[in-house]
mmCIF file of C-alpha atoms in Angstrom:
data_model
loop_
_atom_site.group_PDB
_atom_site.id
_atom_site.type_symbol
_atom_site.label_atom_id
_atom_site.label_comp_id
_atom_site.label_asym_id
_atom_site.label_seq_id
_atom_site.Cartn_x
_atom_site.Cartn_y
_atom_site.Cartn_z
ATOM 1 C CA UNK A 1 -70.347 42.590 137.229
ATOM 2 C CA UNK A 2 -67.582 44.817 138.583
ATOM 3 C CA UNK A 3 -65.236 47.637 137.639
ATOM 4 C CA UNK A 4 -61.723 46.430 136.837
ATOM 5 C CA UNK A 5 -58.594 48.515 136.191
ATOM 6 C CA UNK A 6 -56.476 47.045 133.397
ATOM 7 C CA UNK A 7 -52.919 48.389 133.055
ATOM 8 C CA UNK A 8 -52.011 48.044 129.376
ATOM 9 C CA UNK A 9 -48.264 48.460 129.923
ATOM 10 C CA UNK A 10 -47.944 46.117 132.892
ATOM 11 C CA UNK A 11 -50.741 43.808 131.642
ATOM 12 C CA UNK A 12 -52.158 43.624 135.147
ATOM 13 C CA UNK A 13 -55.778 43.714 136.335
ATOM 14 C CA UNK A 14 -57.195 45.014 139.603
ATOM 15 C CA UNK A 15 -60.781 44.604 140.804
ATOM 16 C CA UNK A 16 -61.989 47.843 142.409
ATOM 17 C CA UNK A 17 -65.642 46.998 143.143
ATOM 18 C CA UNK A 18 -67.082 43.802 144.578
ATOM 19 C CA UNK A 19 -70.717 43.718 143.592
ATOM 20 C CA UNK A 20 -72.660 40.477 143.366
ATOM 21 C CA UNK A 21 -75.475 41.643 141.076
ATOM 22 C CA UNK A 22 -75.099 40.424 137.465
ATOM 23 C CA UNK A 23 -75.076 43.042 134.708
ATOM 24 C CA UNK A 24 -75.537 45.898 137.184
ATOM 25 C CA UNK A 25 -73.363 48.413 135.270
ATOM 26 C CA UNK A 26 -74.609 50.455 132.304
ATOM 27 C CA UNK A 27 -72.024 53.235 131.915
ATOM 28 C CA UNK A 28 -68.453 54.083 133.010
ATOM 29 C CA UNK A 29 -66.490 57.288 132.414
ATOM 30 C CA UNK A 30 -63.639 59.207 134.051
ATOM 31 C CA UNK A 31 -63.435 62.761 135.314
ATOM 32 C CA UNK A 32 -61.260 64.827 133.000
ATOM 33 C CA UNK A 33 -58.567 65.213 135.676
ATOM 34 C CA UNK A 34 -58.336 61.434 136.163
ATOM 35 C CA UNK A 35 -59.176 61.738 139.866
ATOM 36 C CA UNK A 36 -62.561 59.982 139.750
ATOM 37 C CA UNK A 37 -64.331 57.105 138.046
ATOM 38 C CA UNK A 38 -67.998 57.850 137.352
ATOM 39 C CA UNK A 39 -70.337 54.930 136.745
ATOM 40 C CA UNK A 40 -74.009 53.981 136.641
ATOM 41 C CA UNK A 41 -75.104 50.898 138.575
ATOM 42 C CA UNK A 42 -78.162 49.211 140.068
ATOM 43 C CA UNK A 43 -76.141 48.206 143.150
ATOM 44 C CA UNK A 44 -77.974 48.965 146.401
ATOM 45 C CA UNK A 45 -80.700 50.826 144.542
ATOM 46 C CA UNK A 46 -83.280 50.285 147.282
ATOM 47 C CA UNK A 47 -81.245 52.714 149.412
ATOM 48 C CA UNK A 48 -82.070 55.497 146.941
ATOM 49 C CA UNK A 49 -85.387 57.292 147.013
ATOM 50 C CA UNK A 50 -86.850 56.308 143.645
ATOM 51 C CA UNK A 51 -84.130 55.128 141.249
ATOM 52 C CA UNK A 52 -83.435 51.659 139.896
ATOM 53 C CA UNK A 53 -79.978 52.759 138.743
ATOM 54 C CA UNK A 54 -77.875 55.510 140.295
ATOM 55 C CA UNK A 55 -74.721 57.452 139.526
ATOM 56 C CA UNK A 56 -71.675 56.593 141.656
ATOM 57 C CA UNK A 57 -68.152 57.920 141.893
ATOM 58 C CA UNK A 58 -64.964 56.524 143.399
ATOM 59 C CA UNK A 59 -61.214 57.003 143.327
ATOM 60 C CA UNK A 60 -59.247 54.890 140.820
ATOM 61 C CA UNK A 61 -58.166 52.578 143.658
ATOM 62 C CA UNK A 62 -61.795 51.948 144.674
ATOM 63 C CA UNK A 63 -61.735 54.202 147.738
ATOM 64 C CA UNK A 64 -64.260 56.933 148.585
ATOM 65 C CA UNK A 65 -67.038 55.053 146.811
ATOM 66 C CA UNK A 66 -70.247 57.121 146.952
ATOM 67 C CA UNK A 67 -73.764 56.996 145.516
ATOM 68 C CA UNK A 68 -74.300 60.538 144.255
ATOM 69 C CA UNK A 69 -77.968 60.435 143.267
ATOM 70 C CA UNK A 70 -81.225 59.201 144.798
ATOM 71 C CA UNK A 71 -80.977 61.248 148.028
ATOM 72 C CA UNK A 72 -78.792 58.476 149.426
ATOM 73 C CA UNK A 73 -77.483 58.823 152.976
ATOM 74 C CA UNK A 74 -74.748 56.523 154.239
ATOM 75 C CA UNK A 75 -76.213 54.535 157.194
ATOM 76 C CA UNK A 76 -72.924 55.036 159.042
ATOM 77 C CA UNK A 77 -73.324 58.805 158.904
ATOM 78 C CA UNK A 78 -76.980 59.364 159.813
ATOM 79 C CA UNK A 79 -77.379 61.014 163.208
ATOM 80 C CA UNK A 80 -79.236 59.684 166.243
ATOM 81 C CA UNK A 81 -81.893 59.458 167.581
ATOM 82 C CA UNK A 82 -83.553 56.480 165.893
ATOM 83 C CA UNK A 83 -86.980 54.937 166.029
ATOM 84 C CA UNK A 84 -89.211 52.363 164.346
ATOM 85 C CA UNK A 85 -91.247 53.061 161.228
ATOM 86 C CA UNK A 86 -94.552 51.225 160.910
ATOM 87 C CA UNK A 87 -96.813 51.132 157.917
ATOM 88 C CA UNK A 88 -98.891 49.294 155.381
ATOM 89 C CA UNK A 89 -98.377 48.433 151.720
ATOM 90 C CA UNK A 90 -101.366 48.655 149.355
ATOM 91 C CA UNK A 91 -101.589 46.583 146.136
ATOM 92 C CA UNK A 92 -98.256 44.886 146.745
ATOM 93 C CA UNK A 93 -97.628 41.356 145.545
ATOM 94 C CA UNK A 94 -94.762 38.916 145.530
ATOM 95 C CA UNK A 95 -91.728 39.585 147.708
ATOM 96 C CA UNK A 96 -91.786 43.140 149.067
ATOM 97 C CA UNK A 97 -89.020 44.988 150.909
ATOM 98 C CA UNK A 98 -89.060 48.358 152.618
ATOM 99 C CA UNK A 99 -86.234 50.807 153.279
ATOM 100 C CA UNK A 100 -86.078 54.302 154.728
ATOM 101 C CA UNK A 101 -83.387 56.882 154.153
ATOM 102 C CA UNK A 102 -80.204 55.691 155.817
ATOM 103 C CA UNK A 103 -81.883 52.634 157.407
ATOM 104 C CA UNK A 104 -81.713 48.882 157.032
ATOM 105 C CA UNK A 105 -84.020 46.870 154.773
ATOM 106 C CA UNK A 106 -86.954 44.834 156.148
ATOM 107 C CA UNK A 107 -89.412 42.375 154.632
ATOM 108 C CA UNK A 108 -93.077 43.320 154.314
ATOM 109 C CA UNK A 109 -95.470 40.870 156.002
ATOM 110 C CA UNK A 110 -97.954 38.815 153.986
ATOM 111 C CA UNK A 111 -100.802 41.056 155.155
ATOM 112 C CA UNK A 112 -99.000 44.151 153.848
ATOM 113 C CA UNK A 113 -97.878 45.508 157.204
ATOM 114 C CA UNK A 114 -94.273 46.213 158.120
ATOM 115 C CA UNK A 115 -92.090 47.520 160.910
ATOM 116 C CA UNK A 116 -88.666 48.891 160.090
ATOM 117 C CA UNK A 117 -86.493 49.405 163.193
ATOM 118 C CA UNK A 118 -83.588 51.787 163.624
ATOM 119 C CA UNK A 119 -84.755 54.552 161.282
ATOM 120 C CA UNK A 120 -83.073 57.912 161.969
ATOM 121 C CA UNK A 121 -85.732 60.413 163.004
ATOM 122 C CA UNK A 122 -84.229 62.843 160.505
ATOM 123 C CA UNK A 123 -85.262 60.558 157.610
ATOM 124 C CA UNK A 124 -87.696 62.119 155.137
ATOM 125 C CA UNK A 125 -88.762 59.194 152.916
ATOM 126 C CA UNK A 126 -89.470 55.465 152.781
ATOM 127 C CA UNK A 127 -89.543 53.169 149.763
ATOM 128 C CA UNK A 128 -91.005 49.749 148.976
ATOM 129 C CA UNK A 129 -90.005 47.425 146.118
ATOM 130 C CA UNK A 130 -92.101 44.355 145.223
ATOM 131 C CA UNK A 131 -90.990 41.623 142.827
ATOM 132 C CA UNK A 132 -93.454 39.076 141.489
ATOM 133 C CA UNK A 133 -91.603 37.044 138.877
ATOM 134 C CA UNK A 134 -90.659 39.482 136.124
ATOM 135 C CA UNK A 135 -93.100 42.115 137.416
ATOM 136 C CA UNK A 136 -91.810 45.019 139.514
ATOM 137 C CA UNK A 137 -93.935 47.323 141.653
ATOM 138 C CA UNK A 138 -92.654 50.400 143.438
ATOM 139 C CA UNK A 139 -93.944 52.977 145.879
ATOM 140 C CA UNK A 140 -92.716 55.645 148.280
ATOM 141 C CA UNK A 141 -93.974 57.932 151.024
ATOM 142 C CA UNK A 142 -92.947 61.123 152.782
ATOM 143 C CA UNK A 143 -92.134 60.662 156.477
ATOM 144 C CA UNK A 144 -93.287 62.868 159.344
ATOM 145 C CA UNK A 145 -93.032 62.683 163.112
ATOM 146 C CA UNK A 146 -96.208 62.321 165.125
ATOM 147 C CA UNK A 147 -97.423 65.521 166.725
ATOM 148 C CA UNK A 148 -96.581 65.993 170.372
ATOM 149 C CA UNK A 149 -99.397 66.648 172.818
ATOM 150 C CA UNK A 150 -100.313 70.317 172.845
ATOM 151 C CA UNK A 151 -98.959 71.075 169.388
ATOM 152 C CA UNK A 152 -100.821 73.499 167.156
ATOM 153 C CA UNK A 153 -103.373 71.627 165.020
ATOM 154 C CA UNK A 154 -104.463 74.642 162.957
ATOM 155 C CA UNK A 155 -102.278 73.601 160.032
ATOM 156 C CA UNK A 156 -99.684 76.320 160.577
ATOM 157 C CA UNK A 157 -96.145 75.543 159.573
ATOM 158 C CA UNK A 158 -94.195 74.166 162.512
ATOM 159 C CA UNK A 159 -90.890 75.806 163.455
ATOM 160 C CA UNK A 160 -87.671 74.103 162.391
ATOM 161 C CA UNK A 161 -86.608 71.648 165.059
ATOM 162 C CA UNK A 162 -83.229 72.066 166.626
ATOM 163 C CA UNK A 163 -80.870 69.161 167.236
ATOM 164 C CA UNK A 164 -82.176 66.998 170.066
ATOM 165 C CA UNK A 165 -85.804 68.140 169.773
ATOM 166 C CA UNK A 166 -86.776 64.907 167.979
ATOM 167 C CA UNK A 167 -85.595 62.716 170.863
ATOM 168 C CA UNK A 168 -88.404 60.598 172.277
ATOM 169 C CA UNK A 169 -90.709 61.182 169.311
ATOM 170 C CA UNK A 170 -91.949 58.586 166.803
ATOM 171 C CA UNK A 171 -92.780 58.412 163.123
ATOM 172 C CA UNK A 172 -96.401 58.648 162.072
ATOM 173 C CA UNK A 173 -97.483 55.381 160.388
ATOM 174 C CA UNK A 174 -97.364 55.483 156.574
ATOM 175 C CA UNK A 175 -99.402 53.895 153.808
ATOM 176 C CA UNK A 176 -97.502 53.152 150.601
ATOM 177 C CA UNK A 177 -99.409 52.431 147.394
ATOM 178 C CA UNK A 178 -97.659 50.237 144.842
ATOM 179 C CA UNK A 179 -97.742 50.575 141.074
ATOM 180 C CA UNK A 180 -95.791 49.229 138.088
ATOM 181 C CA UNK A 181 -93.300 51.990 137.308
ATOM 182 C CA UNK A 182 -89.660 52.832 137.614
ATOM 183 C CA UNK A 183 -86.888 55.262 136.785
ATOM 184 C CA UNK A 184 -83.130 55.505 136.855
ATOM 185 C CA UNK A 185 -79.984 56.757 135.151
ATOM 186 C CA UNK A 186 -78.443 55.139 132.099
ATOM 187 C CA UNK A 187 -75.672 57.605 131.135
ATOM 188 C CA UNK A 188 -73.503 60.085 133.077
ATOM 189 C CA UNK A 189 -70.728 62.578 132.319
ATOM 190 C CA UNK A 190 -68.876 64.908 134.716
ATOM 191 C CA UNK A 191 -68.081 68.504 133.733
ATOM 192 C CA UNK A 192 -64.446 69.523 133.454
ATOM 193 C CA UNK A 193 -64.636 71.502 136.731
ATOM 194 C CA UNK A 194 -65.840 68.339 138.501
ATOM 195 C CA UNK A 195 -69.036 69.925 139.848
ATOM 196 C CA UNK A 196 -71.900 69.074 137.490
ATOM 197 C CA UNK A 197 -73.128 65.755 136.187
ATOM 198 C CA UNK A 198 -75.035 65.535 132.935
ATOM 199 C CA UNK A 199 -76.979 62.330 132.562
ATOM 200 C CA UNK A 200 -79.804 60.571 130.797
ATOM 201 C CA UNK A 201 -82.669 59.706 133.150
ATOM 202 C CA UNK A 202 -85.273 57.176 132.041
ATOM 203 C CA UNK A 203 -88.806 56.551 133.317
ATOM 204 C CA UNK A 204 -91.034 53.598 132.506
ATOM 205 C CA UNK A 205 -94.693 52.716 132.918
ATOM 206 C CA UNK A 206 -96.859 49.923 131.531
ATOM 207 C CA UNK A 207 -99.148 50.419 128.556
ATOM 208 C CA UNK A 208 -102.519 48.735 128.080
ATOM 209 C CA UNK A 209 -100.835 45.601 126.746
ATOM 210 C CA UNK A 210 -98.649 45.346 129.860
ATOM 211 C CA UNK A 211 -95.474 46.334 127.993
ATOM 212 C CA UNK A 212 -92.965 48.826 129.312
ATOM 213 C CA UNK A 213 -93.007 52.268 127.734
ATOM 214 C CA UNK A 214 -89.843 54.353 128.242
ATOM 215 C CA UNK A 215 -89.304 58.113 128.257
ATOM 216 C CA UNK A 216 -85.885 59.803 128.476
ATOM 217 C CA UNK A 217 -84.675 63.230 129.554
ATOM 218 C CA UNK A 218 -81.326 64.929 129.941
ATOM 219 C CA UNK A 219 -80.660 66.166 133.472
ATOM 220 C CA UNK A 220 -78.061 68.510 134.974
ATOM 221 C CA UNK A 221 -77.170 67.441 138.516
ATOM 222 C CA UNK A 222 -74.931 69.399 140.886
ATOM 223 C CA UNK A 223 -72.924 66.971 143.034
ATOM 224 C CA UNK A 224 -73.385 69.118 146.146
ATOM 225 C CA UNK A 225 -76.846 70.624 145.571
ATOM 226 C CA UNK A 226 -78.710 67.944 143.601
ATOM 227 C CA UNK A 227 -80.826 68.289 140.481
ATOM 228 C CA UNK A 228 -80.348 71.637 138.717
ATOM 229 C CA UNK A 229 -82.414 71.430 135.541
ATOM 230 C CA UNK A 230 -83.419 69.605 132.394
ATOM 231 C CA UNK A 231 -81.891 69.862 128.933
ATOM 232 C CA UNK A 232 -84.082 71.338 126.229
ATOM 233 C CA UNK A 233 -85.190 68.700 123.744
ATOM 234 C CA UNK A 234 -87.049 69.244 120.464
ATOM 235 C CA UNK A 235 -90.540 67.769 120.466
ATOM 236 C CA UNK A 236 -90.674 64.245 119.099
ATOM 237 C CA UNK A 237 -86.957 63.526 119.521
ATOM 238 C CA UNK A 238 -85.444 60.993 121.938
ATOM 239 C CA UNK A 239 -82.198 61.624 123.823
ATOM 240 C CA UNK A 240 -79.780 58.652 123.972
ATOM 241 C CA UNK A 241 -76.460 59.952 125.255
ATOM 242 C CA UNK A 242 -74.608 63.002 126.631
ATOM 243 C CA UNK A 243 -70.996 64.065 127.164
ATOM 244 C CA UNK A 244 -69.357 67.223 128.511
ATOM 245 C CA UNK A 245 -66.696 68.811 126.341
ATOM 246 C CA UNK A 246 -63.118 68.624 127.721
ATOM 247 C CA UNK A 247 -62.309 72.102 126.402
ATOM 248 C CA UNK A 248 -65.479 74.218 126.790
ATOM 249 C CA UNK A 249 -68.607 74.472 128.921
ATOM 250 C CA UNK A 250 -70.934 72.726 126.507
ATOM 251 C CA UNK A 251 -72.449 69.316 125.940
ATOM 252 C CA UNK A 252 -72.907 67.052 122.963
ATOM 253 C CA UNK A 253 -75.828 64.629 122.866
ATOM 254 C CA UNK A 254 -77.546 62.294 120.440
ATOM 255 C CA UNK A 255 -81.163 62.811 119.383
ATOM 256 C CA UNK A 256 -83.329 60.550 117.225
ATOM 257 C CA UNK A 257 -86.815 60.571 115.717
ATOM 258 C CA UNK A 258 -88.727 58.809 112.950
ATOM 259 C CA UNK A 259 -86.763 60.661 110.265
ATOM 260 C CA UNK A 260 -83.262 59.892 111.458
ATOM 261 C CA UNK A 261 -80.678 60.762 114.087
ATOM 262 C CA UNK A 262 -77.834 63.134 114.840
ATOM 263 C CA UNK A 263 -75.616 64.987 117.304
ATOM 264 C CA UNK A 264 -76.685 68.275 118.928
ATOM 265 C CA UNK A 265 -75.017 70.818 121.232
ATOM 266 C CA UNK A 266 -76.205 72.389 124.515
ATOM 267 C CA UNK A 267 -74.712 75.070 126.731
ATOM 268 C CA UNK A 268 -73.893 74.551 130.418
ATOM 269 C CA UNK A 269 -77.404 75.659 131.457
ATOM 270 C CA UNK A 270 -79.097 73.063 129.259
ATOM 271 C CA UNK A 271 -80.142 75.430 126.447
ATOM 272 C CA UNK A 272 -80.259 73.742 123.047
ATOM 273 C CA UNK A 273 -77.761 75.351 120.680
ATOM 274 C CA UNK A 274 -77.730 73.749 117.238
ATOM 275 C CA UNK A 275 -77.476 70.434 115.435
ATOM 276 C CA UNK A 276 -73.873 69.378 114.921
ATOM 277 C CA UNK A 277 -74.589 66.689 112.332
ATOM 278 C CA UNK A 278 -77.818 65.101 111.126
ATOM 279 C CA UNK A 279 -78.060 61.592 109.646
ATOM 280 C CA UNK A 280 -81.325 60.785 107.832
ATOM 281 C CA UNK A 281 -82.599 57.230 107.742
ATOM 282 C CA UNK A 282 -81.208 55.405 104.703
ATOM 283 C CA UNK A 283 -83.655 53.661 102.414
ATOM 284 C CA UNK A 284 -84.884 50.441 104.060
ATOM 285 C CA UNK A 285 -83.070 51.262 107.335
ATOM 286 C CA UNK A 286 -83.530 53.223 110.534
ATOM 287 C CA UNK A 287 -80.517 54.612 112.437
ATOM 288 C CA UNK A 288 -80.034 55.733 116.050
ATOM 289 C CA UNK A 289 -76.907 57.539 117.316
ATOM 290 C CA UNK A 290 -75.824 56.997 120.913
ATOM 291 C CA UNK A 291 -72.836 57.129 123.329
ATOM 292 C CA UNK A 292 -70.990 60.248 122.079
ATOM 293 C CA UNK A 293 -67.467 60.870 123.447
ATOM 294 C CA UNK A 294 -65.112 63.792 122.776
ATOM 295 C CA UNK A 295 -61.475 63.330 121.845
ATOM 296 C CA UNK A 296 -59.081 64.669 124.537
ATOM 297 C CA UNK A 297 -58.425 67.843 122.522
ATOM 298 C CA UNK A 298 -62.136 68.379 121.853
ATOM 299 C CA UNK A 299 -61.659 68.379 118.091
ATOM 300 C CA UNK A 300 -63.471 65.118 117.264
ATOM 301 C CA UNK A 301 -66.407 63.105 118.562
ATOM 302 C CA UNK A 302 -66.830 59.346 118.335
ATOM 303 C CA UNK A 303 -70.254 57.754 118.703
ATOM 304 C CA UNK A 304 -72.081 54.491 118.148
ATOM 305 C CA UNK A 305 -74.641 54.208 115.342
ATOM 306 C CA UNK A 306 -77.278 51.506 115.655
ATOM 307 C CA UNK A 307 -78.638 50.309 112.311
ATOM 308 C CA UNK A 308 -81.883 48.389 111.787
ATOM 309 C CA UNK A 309 -82.573 46.878 108.378
ATOM 310 C CA UNK A 310 -86.328 46.312 108.349
ATOM 311 C CA UNK A 311 -86.944 45.510 104.657
ATOM 312 C CA UNK A 312 -86.446 41.745 104.894
ATOM 313 C CA UNK A 313 -87.592 39.164 107.440
ATOM 314 C CA UNK A 314 -86.313 38.710 110.004
ATOM 315 C CA UNK A 315 -85.239 42.282 110.807
ATOM 316 C CA UNK A 316 -81.452 42.654 110.933
ATOM 317 C CA UNK A 317 -79.339 44.728 113.320
ATOM 318 C CA UNK A 318 -75.793 46.007 113.636
ATOM 319 C CA UNK A 319 -73.921 48.827 115.407
ATOM 320 C CA UNK A 320 -70.979 50.760 113.928
ATOM 321 C CA UNK A 321 -68.647 53.413 115.373
ATOM 322 C CA UNK A 322 -68.440 56.746 113.574
ATOM 323 C CA UNK A 323 -66.293 59.896 113.824
ATOM 324 C CA UNK A 324 -67.161 63.516 113.179
ATOM 325 C CA UNK A 325 -65.267 66.775 113.660
ATOM 326 C CA UNK A 326 -66.158 69.353 116.317
ATOM 327 C CA UNK A 327 -67.616 71.497 113.516
ATOM 328 C CA UNK A 328 -69.822 68.673 112.227
ATOM 329 C CA UNK A 329 -67.610 68.068 109.197
ATOM 330 C CA UNK A 330 -65.773 64.915 108.156
ATOM 331 C CA UNK A 331 -68.387 62.315 109.156
ATOM 332 C CA UNK A 332 -66.860 58.861 108.608
ATOM 333 C CA UNK A 333 -67.196 55.255 109.736
ATOM 334 C CA UNK A 334 -64.308 54.041 111.903
ATOM 335 C CA UNK A 335 -65.583 50.534 112.716
ATOM 336 C CA UNK A 336 -68.045 48.914 110.319
ATOM 337 C CA UNK A 337 -69.697 45.824 111.796
ATOM 338 C CA UNK A 338 -71.307 42.941 109.985
ATOM 339 C CA UNK A 339 -75.034 42.359 110.372
ATOM 340 C CA UNK A 340 -75.563 40.868 113.806
ATOM 341 C CA UNK A 341 -72.409 42.399 115.302
ATOM 342 C CA UNK A 342 -72.326 45.307 117.748
ATOM 343 C CA UNK A 343 -69.434 47.773 118.194
ATOM 344 C CA UNK A 344 -70.354 50.186 120.992
ATOM 345 C CA UNK A 345 -69.197 52.183 124.045
ATOM 346 C CA UNK A 346 -66.255 53.983 122.360
ATOM 347 C CA UNK A 347 -63.554 55.532 124.570
ATOM 348 C CA UNK A 348 -60.554 57.629 123.435
ATOM 349 C CA UNK A 349 -56.982 56.938 124.507
ATOM 350 C CA UNK A 350 -55.308 59.807 126.364
ATOM 351 C CA UNK A 351 -53.295 60.802 123.261
ATOM 352 C CA UNK A 352 -56.356 60.832 121.016
ATOM 353 C CA UNK A 353 -54.786 58.394 118.566
ATOM 354 C CA UNK A 354 -56.723 55.259 119.502
ATOM 355 C CA UNK A 355 -60.296 54.294 120.377
ATOM 356 C CA UNK A 356 -61.254 51.386 122.615
ATOM 357 C CA UNK A 357 -64.693 49.852 122.284
ATOM 358 C CA UNK A 358 -66.816 46.845 123.146
ATOM 359 C CA UNK A 359 -67.396 44.309 120.387
ATOM 360 C CA UNK A 360 -70.198 41.751 120.693
ATOM 361 C CA UNK A 361 -70.880 39.268 117.885
ATOM 362 C CA UNK A 362 -74.350 37.841 117.388
ATOM 363 C CA UNK A 363 -76.985 36.687 114.960
ATOM 364 C CA UNK A 364 -78.307 39.244 112.413
ATOM 365 C CA UNK A 365 -81.805 39.199 113.966
ATOM 366 C CA UNK A 366 -80.567 39.684 117.549
ATOM 367 C CA UNK A 367 -81.481 43.201 118.812
ATOM 368 C CA UNK A 368 -78.767 45.550 120.089
ATOM 369 C CA UNK A 369 -79.975 45.475 123.694
ATOM 370 C CA UNK A 370 -79.366 41.749 124.040
ATOM 371 C CA UNK A 371 -75.574 42.147 123.750
ATOM 372 C CA UNK A 372 -74.528 43.605 127.119
ATOM 373 C CA UNK A 373 -71.121 41.906 127.123
ATOM 374 C CA UNK A 374 -68.430 40.847 124.679
ATOM 375 C CA UNK A 375 -64.737 41.731 124.372
ATOM 376 C CA UNK A 376 -62.702 44.936 124.385
ATOM 377 C CA UNK A 377 -61.155 45.911 121.056
ATOM 378 C CA UNK A 378 -59.049 48.879 119.975
ATOM 379 C CA UNK A 379 -58.569 50.675 116.674
ATOM 380 C CA UNK A 380 -56.142 53.408 115.680
ATOM 381 C CA UNK A 381 -57.844 56.423 114.161
ATOM 382 C CA UNK A 382 -55.196 56.852 111.455
ATOM 383 C CA UNK A 383 -55.061 53.131 110.585
ATOM 384 C CA UNK A 384 -58.495 51.611 111.293
ATOM 385 C CA UNK A 385 -57.594 47.952 111.719
ATOM 386 C CA UNK A 386 -59.373 46.625 114.839
ATOM 387 C CA UNK A 387 -57.408 44.532 117.329
ATOM 388 C CA UNK A 388 -58.874 42.390 120.130
ATOM 389 C CA UNK A 389 -57.653 43.263 123.634
ATOM 390 C CA UNK A 390 -59.624 40.604 125.539
ATOM 391 C CA UNK A 391 -60.975 37.206 124.528
ATOM 392 C CA UNK A 392 -63.143 36.247 127.500
ATOM 393 C CA UNK A 393 -66.535 37.165 126.066
ATOM 394 C CA UNK A 394 -67.538 38.846 129.332
ATOM 395 C CA UNK A 395 -65.842 42.264 129.152
ATOM 396 C CA UNK A 396 -67.734 45.465 128.502
ATOM 397 C CA UNK A 397 -67.884 49.253 128.991
ATOM 398 C CA UNK A 398 -64.233 50.229 128.308
ATOM 399 C CA UNK A 399 -63.197 53.624 129.704
ATOM 400 C CA UNK A 400 -59.627 54.847 129.108
ATOM 401 C CA UNK A 401 -58.048 56.894 131.906
ATOM 402 C CA UNK A 402 -56.964 60.470 131.149
ATOM 403 C CA UNK A 403 -53.651 61.715 132.565
ATOM 404 C CA UNK A 404 -53.887 62.179 136.321
ATOM 405 C CA UNK A 405 -53.912 65.865 137.319
ATOM 406 C CA UNK A 406 -52.533 67.042 140.686
#
């Protein structure tokens, strides 16, 4: 799937990415000045250090595309000299591939050995991904250059090498142990000054039954400096979405637990402030809030509310879109779905009068996560009568552009 720019006035469409992976996108937003598109994708993930999905940015015309996370280095920009990396994979199975920072990808031999040519000697890590049917194994290793003859072997820290001092040296062989695990980003929002990303990072491992167990955390990530910190989260609650305010240096996020769900606020350093609105589980239902987005003036927040009716068999699901004021007052339902239908990924128009969202019909017992695609609909906040914008069944993740700032 790819990012497409749809001009509502001209009714024209322009493809701005050309990825071949199906369903590789999980989130799309804009910078508040309209200069950048921020999105989360699994494209080229093996070129990142340990993520399955990374945060990217690009200009609205598709130029200056860049992977921001995962310690990615553009292969065209890594400096010489280069050398081969040799190593061995332990406990790998299926088809395994190896990549080092800023280098090409190579296949791992059947006996677990590999040789990856053309690795920049400045590289600091290598990564291996193994796929065996539906199973995924991952592993990584720190890289180091072999010691030159006559070097100090007393364990003292070596001096920083100047440019050119690595010429003629080679990487020490590495051993990479594989295990079933993974991590990546699923949500991202850029601060109004364009410097700090706030995102939801997931991690998964397998439990004793071989099922994936997920954990989530909110992360602050400086575009120039990297990871800055983690958002405070009350014990027992799960974070589902984050968004920077367009008018102040604070964040809104959605938290859920066994008792219910709600929206909370954080400051720019990740300190938890206070609950904005709390929604207890209705009788015979559980609810989970996700995907919060501020109105352009910062006075309202739209979010998706996943509902699970567990009292009858089979369990029924639906997702609605709700509104609440910046002060937590005026909670109301803007789009009420039927059981089996999903209205999600809300996005405000630049005048704050309309909300675009993804609508995916389905059977009542079909879980929310099985509806990645659908059609784009819109609804006016003052007159909530939904209107279909697309009818192809394969559109998703609407993100309305703010006015372009100079």
